[in-house]
PDB file of C-alpha atoms in Angstrom:
ATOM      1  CA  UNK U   1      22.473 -49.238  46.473  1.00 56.00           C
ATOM      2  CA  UNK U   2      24.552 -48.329  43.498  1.00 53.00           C
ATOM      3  CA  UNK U   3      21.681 -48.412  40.452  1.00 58.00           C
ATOM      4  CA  UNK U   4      22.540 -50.196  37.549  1.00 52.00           C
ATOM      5  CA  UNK U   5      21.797 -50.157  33.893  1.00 54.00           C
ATOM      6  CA  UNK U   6      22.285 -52.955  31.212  1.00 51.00           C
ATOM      7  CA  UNK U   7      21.915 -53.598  27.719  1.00 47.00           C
ATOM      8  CA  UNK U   8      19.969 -55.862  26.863  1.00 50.00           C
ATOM      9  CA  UNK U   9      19.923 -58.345  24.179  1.00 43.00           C
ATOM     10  CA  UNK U  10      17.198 -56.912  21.686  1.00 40.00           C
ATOM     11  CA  UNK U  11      14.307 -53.518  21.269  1.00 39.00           C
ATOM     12  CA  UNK U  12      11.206 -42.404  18.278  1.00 51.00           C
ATOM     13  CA  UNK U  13      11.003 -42.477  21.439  1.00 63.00           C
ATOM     14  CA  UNK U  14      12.024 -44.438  24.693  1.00 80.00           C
ATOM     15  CA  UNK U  15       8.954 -46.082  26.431  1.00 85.00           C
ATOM     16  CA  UNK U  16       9.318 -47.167  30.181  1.00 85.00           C
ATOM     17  CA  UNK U  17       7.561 -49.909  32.116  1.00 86.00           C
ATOM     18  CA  UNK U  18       8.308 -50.309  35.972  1.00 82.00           C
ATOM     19  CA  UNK U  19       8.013 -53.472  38.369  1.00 81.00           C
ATOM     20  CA  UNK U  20       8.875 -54.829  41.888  1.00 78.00           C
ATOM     21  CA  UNK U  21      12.343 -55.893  40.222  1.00 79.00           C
ATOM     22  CA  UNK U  22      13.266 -52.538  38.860  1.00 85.00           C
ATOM     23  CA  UNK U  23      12.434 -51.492  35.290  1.00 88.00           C
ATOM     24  CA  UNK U  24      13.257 -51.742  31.757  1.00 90.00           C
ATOM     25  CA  UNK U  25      13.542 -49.091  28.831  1.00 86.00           C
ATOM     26  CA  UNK U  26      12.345 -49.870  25.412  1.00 88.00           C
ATOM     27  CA  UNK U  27      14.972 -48.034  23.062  1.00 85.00           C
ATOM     28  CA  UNK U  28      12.944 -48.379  19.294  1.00 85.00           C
ATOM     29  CA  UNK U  29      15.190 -46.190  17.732  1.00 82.00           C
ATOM     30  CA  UNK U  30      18.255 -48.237  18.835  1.00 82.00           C
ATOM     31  CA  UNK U  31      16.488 -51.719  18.493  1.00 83.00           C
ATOM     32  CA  UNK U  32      17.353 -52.236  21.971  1.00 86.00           C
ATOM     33  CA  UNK U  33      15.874 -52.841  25.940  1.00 86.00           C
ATOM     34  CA  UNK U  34      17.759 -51.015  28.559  1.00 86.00           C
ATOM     35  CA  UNK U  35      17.163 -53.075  32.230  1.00 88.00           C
ATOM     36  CA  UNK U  36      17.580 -50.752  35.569  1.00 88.00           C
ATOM     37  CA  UNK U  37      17.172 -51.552  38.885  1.00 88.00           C
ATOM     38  CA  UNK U  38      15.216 -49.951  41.727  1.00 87.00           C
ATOM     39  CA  UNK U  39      17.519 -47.218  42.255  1.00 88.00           C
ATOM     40  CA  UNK U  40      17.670 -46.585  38.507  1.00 88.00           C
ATOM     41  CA  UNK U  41      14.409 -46.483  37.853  1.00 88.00           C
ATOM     42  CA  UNK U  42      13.789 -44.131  40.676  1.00 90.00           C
ATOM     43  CA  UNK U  43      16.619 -41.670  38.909  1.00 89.00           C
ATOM     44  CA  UNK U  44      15.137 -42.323  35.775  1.00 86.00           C
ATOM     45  CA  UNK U  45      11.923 -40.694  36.560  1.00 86.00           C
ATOM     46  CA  UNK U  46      13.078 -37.517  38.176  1.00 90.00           C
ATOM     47  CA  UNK U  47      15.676 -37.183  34.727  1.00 86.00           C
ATOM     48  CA  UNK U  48      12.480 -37.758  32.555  1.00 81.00           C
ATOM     49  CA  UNK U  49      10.825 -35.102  34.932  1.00 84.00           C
ATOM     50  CA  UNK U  50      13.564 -32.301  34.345  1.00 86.00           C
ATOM     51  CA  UNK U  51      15.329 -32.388  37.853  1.00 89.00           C
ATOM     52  CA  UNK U  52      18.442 -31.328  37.704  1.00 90.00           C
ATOM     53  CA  UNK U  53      21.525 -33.221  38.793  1.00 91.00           C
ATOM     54  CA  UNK U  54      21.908 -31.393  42.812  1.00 92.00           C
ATOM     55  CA  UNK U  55      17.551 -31.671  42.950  1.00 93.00           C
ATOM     56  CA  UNK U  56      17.955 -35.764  42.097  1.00 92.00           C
ATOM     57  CA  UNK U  57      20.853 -36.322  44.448  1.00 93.00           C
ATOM     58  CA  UNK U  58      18.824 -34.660  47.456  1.00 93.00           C
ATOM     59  CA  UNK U  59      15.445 -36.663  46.915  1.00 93.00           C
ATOM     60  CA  UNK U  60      16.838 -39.772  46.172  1.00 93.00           C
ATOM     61  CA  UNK U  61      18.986 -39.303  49.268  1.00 93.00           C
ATOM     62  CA  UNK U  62      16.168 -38.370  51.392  1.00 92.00           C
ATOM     63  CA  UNK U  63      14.109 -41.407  49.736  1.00 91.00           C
ATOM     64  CA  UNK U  64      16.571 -44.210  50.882  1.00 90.00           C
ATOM     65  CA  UNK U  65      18.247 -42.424  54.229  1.00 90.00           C
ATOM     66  CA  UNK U  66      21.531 -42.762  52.991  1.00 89.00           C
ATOM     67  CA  UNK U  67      24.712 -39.576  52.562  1.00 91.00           C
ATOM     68  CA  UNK U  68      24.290 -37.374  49.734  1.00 91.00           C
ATOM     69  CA  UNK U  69      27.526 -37.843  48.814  1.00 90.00           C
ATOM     70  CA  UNK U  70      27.115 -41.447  47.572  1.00 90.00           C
ATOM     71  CA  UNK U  71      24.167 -40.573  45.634  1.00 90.00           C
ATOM     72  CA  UNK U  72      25.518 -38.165  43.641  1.00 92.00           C
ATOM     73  CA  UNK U  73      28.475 -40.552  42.633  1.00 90.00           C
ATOM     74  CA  UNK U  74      25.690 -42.905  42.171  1.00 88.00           C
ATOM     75  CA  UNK U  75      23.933 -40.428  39.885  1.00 90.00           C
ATOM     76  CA  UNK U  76      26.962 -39.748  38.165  1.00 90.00           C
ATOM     77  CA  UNK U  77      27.556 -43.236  37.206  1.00 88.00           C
ATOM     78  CA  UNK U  78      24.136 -43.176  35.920  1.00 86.00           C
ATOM     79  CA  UNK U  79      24.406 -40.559  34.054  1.00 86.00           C
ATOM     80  CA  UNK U  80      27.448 -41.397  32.625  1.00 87.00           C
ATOM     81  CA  UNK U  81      26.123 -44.850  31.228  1.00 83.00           C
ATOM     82  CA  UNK U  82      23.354 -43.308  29.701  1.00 81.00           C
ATOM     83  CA  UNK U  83      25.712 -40.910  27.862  1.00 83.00           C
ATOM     84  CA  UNK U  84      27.413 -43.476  26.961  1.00 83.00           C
ATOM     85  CA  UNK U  85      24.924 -45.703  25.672  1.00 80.00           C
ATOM     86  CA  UNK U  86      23.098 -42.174  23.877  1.00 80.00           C
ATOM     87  CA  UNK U  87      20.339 -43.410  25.590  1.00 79.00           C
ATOM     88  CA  UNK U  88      17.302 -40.529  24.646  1.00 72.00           C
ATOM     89  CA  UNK U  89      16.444 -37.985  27.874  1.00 64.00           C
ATOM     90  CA  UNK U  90      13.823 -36.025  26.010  1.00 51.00           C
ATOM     91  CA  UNK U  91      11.087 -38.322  25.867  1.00 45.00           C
ATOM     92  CA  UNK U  92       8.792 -38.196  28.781  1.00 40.00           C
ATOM     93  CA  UNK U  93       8.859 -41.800  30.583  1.00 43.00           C
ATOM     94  CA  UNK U  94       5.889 -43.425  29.303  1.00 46.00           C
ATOM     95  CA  UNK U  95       3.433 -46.732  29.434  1.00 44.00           C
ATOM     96  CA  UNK U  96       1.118 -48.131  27.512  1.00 43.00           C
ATOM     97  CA  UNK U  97      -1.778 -48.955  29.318  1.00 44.00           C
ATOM     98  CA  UNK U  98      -4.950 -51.190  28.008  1.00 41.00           C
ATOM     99  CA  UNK U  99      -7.838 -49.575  27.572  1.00 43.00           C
ATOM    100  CA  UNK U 100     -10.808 -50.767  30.097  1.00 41.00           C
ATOM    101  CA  UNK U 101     -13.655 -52.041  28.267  1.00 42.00           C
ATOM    102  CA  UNK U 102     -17.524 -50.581  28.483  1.00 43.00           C
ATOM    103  CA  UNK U 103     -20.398 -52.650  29.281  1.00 42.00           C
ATOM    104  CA  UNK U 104     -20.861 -51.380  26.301  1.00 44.00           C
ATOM    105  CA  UNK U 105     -18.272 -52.777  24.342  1.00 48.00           C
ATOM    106  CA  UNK U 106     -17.272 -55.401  26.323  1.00 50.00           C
ATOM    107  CA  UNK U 107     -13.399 -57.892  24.598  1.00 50.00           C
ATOM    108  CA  UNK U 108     -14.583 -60.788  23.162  1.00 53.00           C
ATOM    109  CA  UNK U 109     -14.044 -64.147  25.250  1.00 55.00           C
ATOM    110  CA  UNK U 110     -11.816 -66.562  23.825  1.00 64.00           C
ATOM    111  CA  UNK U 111     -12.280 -69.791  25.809  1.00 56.00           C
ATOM    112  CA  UNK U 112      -9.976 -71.871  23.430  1.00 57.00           C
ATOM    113  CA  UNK U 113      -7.109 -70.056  24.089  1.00 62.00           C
ATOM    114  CA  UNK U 114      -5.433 -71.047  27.736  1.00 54.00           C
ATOM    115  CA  UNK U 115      -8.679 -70.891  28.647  1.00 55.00           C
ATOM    116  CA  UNK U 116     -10.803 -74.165  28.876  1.00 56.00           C
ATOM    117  CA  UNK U 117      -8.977 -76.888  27.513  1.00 57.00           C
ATOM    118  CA  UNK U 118     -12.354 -78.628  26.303  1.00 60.00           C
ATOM    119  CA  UNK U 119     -13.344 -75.566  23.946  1.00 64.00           C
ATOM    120  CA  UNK U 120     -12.615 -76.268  19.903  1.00 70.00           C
ATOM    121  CA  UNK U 121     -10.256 -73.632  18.073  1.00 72.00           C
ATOM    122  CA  UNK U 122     -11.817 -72.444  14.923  1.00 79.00           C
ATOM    123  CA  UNK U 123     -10.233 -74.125  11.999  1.00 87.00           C
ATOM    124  CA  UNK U 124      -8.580 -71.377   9.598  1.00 90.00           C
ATOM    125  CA  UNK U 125      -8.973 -71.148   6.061  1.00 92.00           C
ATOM    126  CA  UNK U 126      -6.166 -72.511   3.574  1.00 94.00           C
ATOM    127  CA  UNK U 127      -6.267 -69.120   2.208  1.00 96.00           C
ATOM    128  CA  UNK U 128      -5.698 -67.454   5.612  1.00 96.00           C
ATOM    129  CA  UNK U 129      -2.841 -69.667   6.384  1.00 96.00           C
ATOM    130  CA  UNK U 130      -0.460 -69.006   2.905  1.00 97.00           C
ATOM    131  CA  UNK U 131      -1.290 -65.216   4.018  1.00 97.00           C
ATOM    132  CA  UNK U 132       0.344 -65.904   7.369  1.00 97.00           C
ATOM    133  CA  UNK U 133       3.435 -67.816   5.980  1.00 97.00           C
ATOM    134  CA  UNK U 134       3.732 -64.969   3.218  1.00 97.00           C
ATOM    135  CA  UNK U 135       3.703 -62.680   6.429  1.00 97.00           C
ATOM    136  CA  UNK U 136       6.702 -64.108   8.261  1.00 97.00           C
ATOM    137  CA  UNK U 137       8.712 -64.617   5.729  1.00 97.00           C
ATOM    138  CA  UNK U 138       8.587 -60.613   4.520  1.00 96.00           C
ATOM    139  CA  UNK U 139       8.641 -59.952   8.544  1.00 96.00           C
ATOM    140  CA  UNK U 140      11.656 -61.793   8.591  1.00 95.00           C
ATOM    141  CA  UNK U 141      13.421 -60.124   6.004  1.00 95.00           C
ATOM    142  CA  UNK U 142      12.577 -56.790   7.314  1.00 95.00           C
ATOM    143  CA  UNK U 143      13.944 -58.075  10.791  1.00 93.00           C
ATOM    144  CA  UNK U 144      17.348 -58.976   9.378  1.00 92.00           C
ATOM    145  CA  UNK U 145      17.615 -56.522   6.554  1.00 95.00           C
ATOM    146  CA  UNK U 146      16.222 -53.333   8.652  1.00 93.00           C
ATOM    147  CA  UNK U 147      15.343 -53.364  12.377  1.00 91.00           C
ATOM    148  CA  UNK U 148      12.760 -53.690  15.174  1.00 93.00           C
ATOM    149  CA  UNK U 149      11.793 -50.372  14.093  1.00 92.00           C
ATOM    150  CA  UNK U 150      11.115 -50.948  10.533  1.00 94.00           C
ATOM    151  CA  UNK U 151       9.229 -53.517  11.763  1.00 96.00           C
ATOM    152  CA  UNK U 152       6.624 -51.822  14.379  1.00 95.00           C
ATOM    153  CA  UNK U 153       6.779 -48.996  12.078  1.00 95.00           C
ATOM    154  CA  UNK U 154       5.151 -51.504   9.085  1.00 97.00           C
ATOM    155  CA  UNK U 155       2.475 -52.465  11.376  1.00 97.00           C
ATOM    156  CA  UNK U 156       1.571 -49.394  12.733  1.00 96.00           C
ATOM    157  CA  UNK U 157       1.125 -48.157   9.240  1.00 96.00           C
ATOM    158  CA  UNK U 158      -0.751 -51.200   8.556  1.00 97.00           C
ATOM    159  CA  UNK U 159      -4.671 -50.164   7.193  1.00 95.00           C
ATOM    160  CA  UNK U 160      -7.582 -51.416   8.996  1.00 94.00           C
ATOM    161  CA  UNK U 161     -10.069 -53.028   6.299  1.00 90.00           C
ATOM    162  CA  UNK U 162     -13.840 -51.324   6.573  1.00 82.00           C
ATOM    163  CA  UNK U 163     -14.429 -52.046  10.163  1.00 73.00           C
ATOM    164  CA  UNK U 164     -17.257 -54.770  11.166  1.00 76.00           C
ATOM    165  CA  UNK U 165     -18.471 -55.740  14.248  1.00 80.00           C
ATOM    166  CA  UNK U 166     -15.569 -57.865  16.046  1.00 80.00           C
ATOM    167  CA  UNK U 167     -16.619 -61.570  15.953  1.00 84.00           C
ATOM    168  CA  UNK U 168     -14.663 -64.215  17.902  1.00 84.00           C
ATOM    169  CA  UNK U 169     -14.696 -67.118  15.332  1.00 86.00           C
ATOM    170  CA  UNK U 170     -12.987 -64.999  12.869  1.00 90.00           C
ATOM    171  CA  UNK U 171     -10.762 -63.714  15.266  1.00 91.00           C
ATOM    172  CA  UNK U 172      -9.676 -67.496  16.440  1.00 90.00           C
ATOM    173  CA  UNK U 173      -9.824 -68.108  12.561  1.00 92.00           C
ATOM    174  CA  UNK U 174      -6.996 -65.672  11.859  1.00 94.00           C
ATOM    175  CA  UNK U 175      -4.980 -66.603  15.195  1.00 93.00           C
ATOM    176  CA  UNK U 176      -4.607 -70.104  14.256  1.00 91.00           C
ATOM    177  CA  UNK U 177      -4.055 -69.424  10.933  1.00 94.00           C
ATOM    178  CA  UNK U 178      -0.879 -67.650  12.094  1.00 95.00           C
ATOM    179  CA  UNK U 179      -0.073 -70.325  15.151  1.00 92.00           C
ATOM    180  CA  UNK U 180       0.081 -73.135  12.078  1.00 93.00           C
ATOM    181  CA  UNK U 181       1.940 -70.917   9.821  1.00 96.00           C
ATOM    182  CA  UNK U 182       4.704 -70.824  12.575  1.00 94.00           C
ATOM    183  CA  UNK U 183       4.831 -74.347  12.455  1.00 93.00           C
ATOM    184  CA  UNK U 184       5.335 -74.819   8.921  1.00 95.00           C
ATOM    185  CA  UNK U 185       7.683 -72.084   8.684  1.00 96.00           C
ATOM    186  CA  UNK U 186      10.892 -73.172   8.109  1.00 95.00           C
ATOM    187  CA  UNK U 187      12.712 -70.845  10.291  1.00 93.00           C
ATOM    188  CA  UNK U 188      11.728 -70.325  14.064  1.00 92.00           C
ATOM    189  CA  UNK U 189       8.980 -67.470  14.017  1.00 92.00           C
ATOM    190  CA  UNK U 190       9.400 -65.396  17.074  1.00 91.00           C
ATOM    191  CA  UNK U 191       6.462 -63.619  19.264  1.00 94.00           C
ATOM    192  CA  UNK U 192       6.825 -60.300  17.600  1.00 96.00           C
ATOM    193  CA  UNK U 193       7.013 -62.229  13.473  1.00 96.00           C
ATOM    194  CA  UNK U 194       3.571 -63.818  14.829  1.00 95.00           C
ATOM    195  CA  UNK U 195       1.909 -61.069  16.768  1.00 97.00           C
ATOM    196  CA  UNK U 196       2.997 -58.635  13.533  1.00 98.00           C
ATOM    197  CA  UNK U 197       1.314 -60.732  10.869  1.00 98.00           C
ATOM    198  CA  UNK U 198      -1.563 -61.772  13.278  1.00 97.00           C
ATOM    199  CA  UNK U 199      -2.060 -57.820  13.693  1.00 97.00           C
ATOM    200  CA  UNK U 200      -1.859 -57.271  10.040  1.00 98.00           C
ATOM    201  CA  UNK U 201      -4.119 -60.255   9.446  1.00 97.00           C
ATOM    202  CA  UNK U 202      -6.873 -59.201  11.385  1.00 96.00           C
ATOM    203  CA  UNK U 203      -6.878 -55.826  10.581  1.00 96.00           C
ATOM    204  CA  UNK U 204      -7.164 -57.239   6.687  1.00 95.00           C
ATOM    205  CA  UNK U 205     -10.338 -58.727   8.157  1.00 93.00           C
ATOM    206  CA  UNK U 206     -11.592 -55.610   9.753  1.00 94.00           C
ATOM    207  CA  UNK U 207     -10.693 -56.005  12.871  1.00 93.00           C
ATOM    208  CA  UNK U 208      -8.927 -53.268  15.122  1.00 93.00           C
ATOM    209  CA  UNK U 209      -6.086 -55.185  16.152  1.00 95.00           C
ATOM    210  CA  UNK U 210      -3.094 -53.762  17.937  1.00 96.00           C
ATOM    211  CA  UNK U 211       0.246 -55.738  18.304  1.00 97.00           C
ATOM    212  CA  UNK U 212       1.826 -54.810  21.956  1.00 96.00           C
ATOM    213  CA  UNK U 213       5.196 -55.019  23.257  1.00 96.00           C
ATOM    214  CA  UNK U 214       5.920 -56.388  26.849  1.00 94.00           C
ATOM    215  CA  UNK U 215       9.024 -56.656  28.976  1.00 93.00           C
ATOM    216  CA  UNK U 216      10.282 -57.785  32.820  1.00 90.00           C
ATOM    217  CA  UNK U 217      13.670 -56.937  34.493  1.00 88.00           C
ATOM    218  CA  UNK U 218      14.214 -59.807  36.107  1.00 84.00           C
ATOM    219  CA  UNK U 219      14.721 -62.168  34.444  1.00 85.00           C
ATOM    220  CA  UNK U 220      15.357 -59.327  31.446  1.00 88.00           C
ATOM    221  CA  UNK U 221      12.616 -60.857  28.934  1.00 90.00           C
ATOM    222  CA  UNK U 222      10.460 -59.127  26.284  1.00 93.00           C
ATOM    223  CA  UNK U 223       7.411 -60.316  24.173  1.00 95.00           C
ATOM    224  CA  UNK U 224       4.682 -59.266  22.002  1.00 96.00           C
ATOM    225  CA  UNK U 225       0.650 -60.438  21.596  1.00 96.00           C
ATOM    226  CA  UNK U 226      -2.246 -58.972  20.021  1.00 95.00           C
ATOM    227  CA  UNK U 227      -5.204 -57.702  21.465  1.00 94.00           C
ATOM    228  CA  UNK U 228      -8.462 -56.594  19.834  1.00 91.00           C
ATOM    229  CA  UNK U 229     -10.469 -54.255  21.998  1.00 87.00           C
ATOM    230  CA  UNK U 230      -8.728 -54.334  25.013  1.00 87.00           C
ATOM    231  CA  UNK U 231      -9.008 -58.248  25.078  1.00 88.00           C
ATOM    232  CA  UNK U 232      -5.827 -60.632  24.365  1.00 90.00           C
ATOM    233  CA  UNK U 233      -6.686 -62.848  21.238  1.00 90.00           C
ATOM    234  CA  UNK U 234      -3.620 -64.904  20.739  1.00 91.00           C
ATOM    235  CA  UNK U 235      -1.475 -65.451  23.821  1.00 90.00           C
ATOM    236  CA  UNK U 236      -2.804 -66.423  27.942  1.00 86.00           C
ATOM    237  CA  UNK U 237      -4.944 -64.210  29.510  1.00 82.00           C
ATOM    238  CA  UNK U 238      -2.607 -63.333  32.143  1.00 84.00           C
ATOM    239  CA  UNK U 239       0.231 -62.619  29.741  1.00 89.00           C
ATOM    240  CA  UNK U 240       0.344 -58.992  31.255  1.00 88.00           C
ATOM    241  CA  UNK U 241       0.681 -60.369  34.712  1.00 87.00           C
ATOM    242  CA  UNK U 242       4.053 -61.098  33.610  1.00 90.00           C
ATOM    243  CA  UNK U 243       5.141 -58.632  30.996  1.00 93.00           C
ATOM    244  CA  UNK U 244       4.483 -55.142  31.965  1.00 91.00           C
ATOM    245  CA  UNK U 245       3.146 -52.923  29.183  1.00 90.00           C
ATOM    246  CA  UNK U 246       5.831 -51.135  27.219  1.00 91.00           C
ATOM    247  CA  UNK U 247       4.243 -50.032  23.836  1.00 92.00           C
ATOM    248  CA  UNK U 248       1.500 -50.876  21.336  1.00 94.00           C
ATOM    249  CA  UNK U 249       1.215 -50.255  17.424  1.00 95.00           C
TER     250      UNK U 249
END
């Protein structure tokens, strides 16, 4: 039952998403994801809590029916990997959750998009689209000049243009503007160069985009989409069924 913890190959403070396969750690500050198992995510929690070393030995023992003695070297091994990896114990284990839409204000449908197959895309404006290739090409520098962090830290800063009310064709204007962008770009664009200048884009527009950050354990994958209002504008609907929540900006 030994828990484990592994680097993983790319990823303030350190934002936690859980699943049936364990759970991984988003490390921003060390451009870095951090994968544990079911054990390990279990430990994780009571550390983030405050429990002390003897207190997370007992429950986890009493959790899983098994001596206390292996737990603690268990929890020792733990602990020692995440000293060794300066992995951050002060932030509170967190998630990013969607927020549920109101009658109200109900997300946008976007049919065209994984949707219904028979449903036309908006066609983007020339303009839109040089915007988009501008966009990955200073996302890409930032990416291998800086970090992750520079990165999400950009976009977060990002201003939102007056505000109008959110309208879907402009929204699937901007999205494909960026999805042909990464075709003509000469270098492969990843999710996050897309989402970030889709983000960007739409907030340029006036609409409240957010670019979010996704990961699973098993196999250890991240990604990133937009959504506007709660609603997913450029990836599947059921992206989240697959990537649990880590972080939004």
């Amino acid at each position: 039952m030994s828990p484990s913890l592994h680097l993983g190959s790319a990823a303030s403070a350190v934002c936690f998403t859980p699943s049936a396969d364990g759970g991984v750690l988003f490390d921003l500050e060390n451009d870095r994801l951090l994968k544990l198992n079911a054990v390990g995510v279990d430990i994780w929690k009571l550390l983030a809590a405050g429990d002390t070393e003897p207190q997370i030995v007992r429950k986890i023992a009493e959790q899983y029916g098994v001596d206390q003695s292996r737990v603690a070297k268990d929890v020792r091994a733990l602990l020692g990997k995440i000293a060794e990896l300066r992995v951050p114990l002060c932030s509170a284990v967190s998630t990013t959750q969607p927020q549920s839409a109101t009658p109200q204000n109900r997300p946008p449908s976007f049919p065209w998009y994984g949707q219904d197959e028979t449903a036309q895309r908006p066609k983007p404006r020339t303009t839109t689209m040089i915007c988009a290739l501008l966009g990955l090409a200073v996302f890409d520098v930032v990416l291998t000049l800086f970090s992750m962090k520079s990165l999400c830290s950009l976009v977060r800063r990002w201003p939102l243009r007056k505000s109008r009310p959110v309208d879907p064709d402009a929204i699937g204007r901007v999205c494909s503007a960026a999805e042909k962008a990464c075709i003509w770009y000469p270098r492969q664009a990843l999710c996050l160069q897309r989402s970030a200048v889709t983000t960007c884009l739409l907030r340029a527009h006036g609409i409240p985009a957010r670019m979010n950050i996704g990961a699973r354990p098993m196999p250890l994958l991240a990604h990133a989409w937009v959504e506007v209002d709660g609603a997913i504008v450029n990836d599947w609907a059921q992206v989240k069924s697959f990537y649990g929540a880590l972080t939004s900006y």
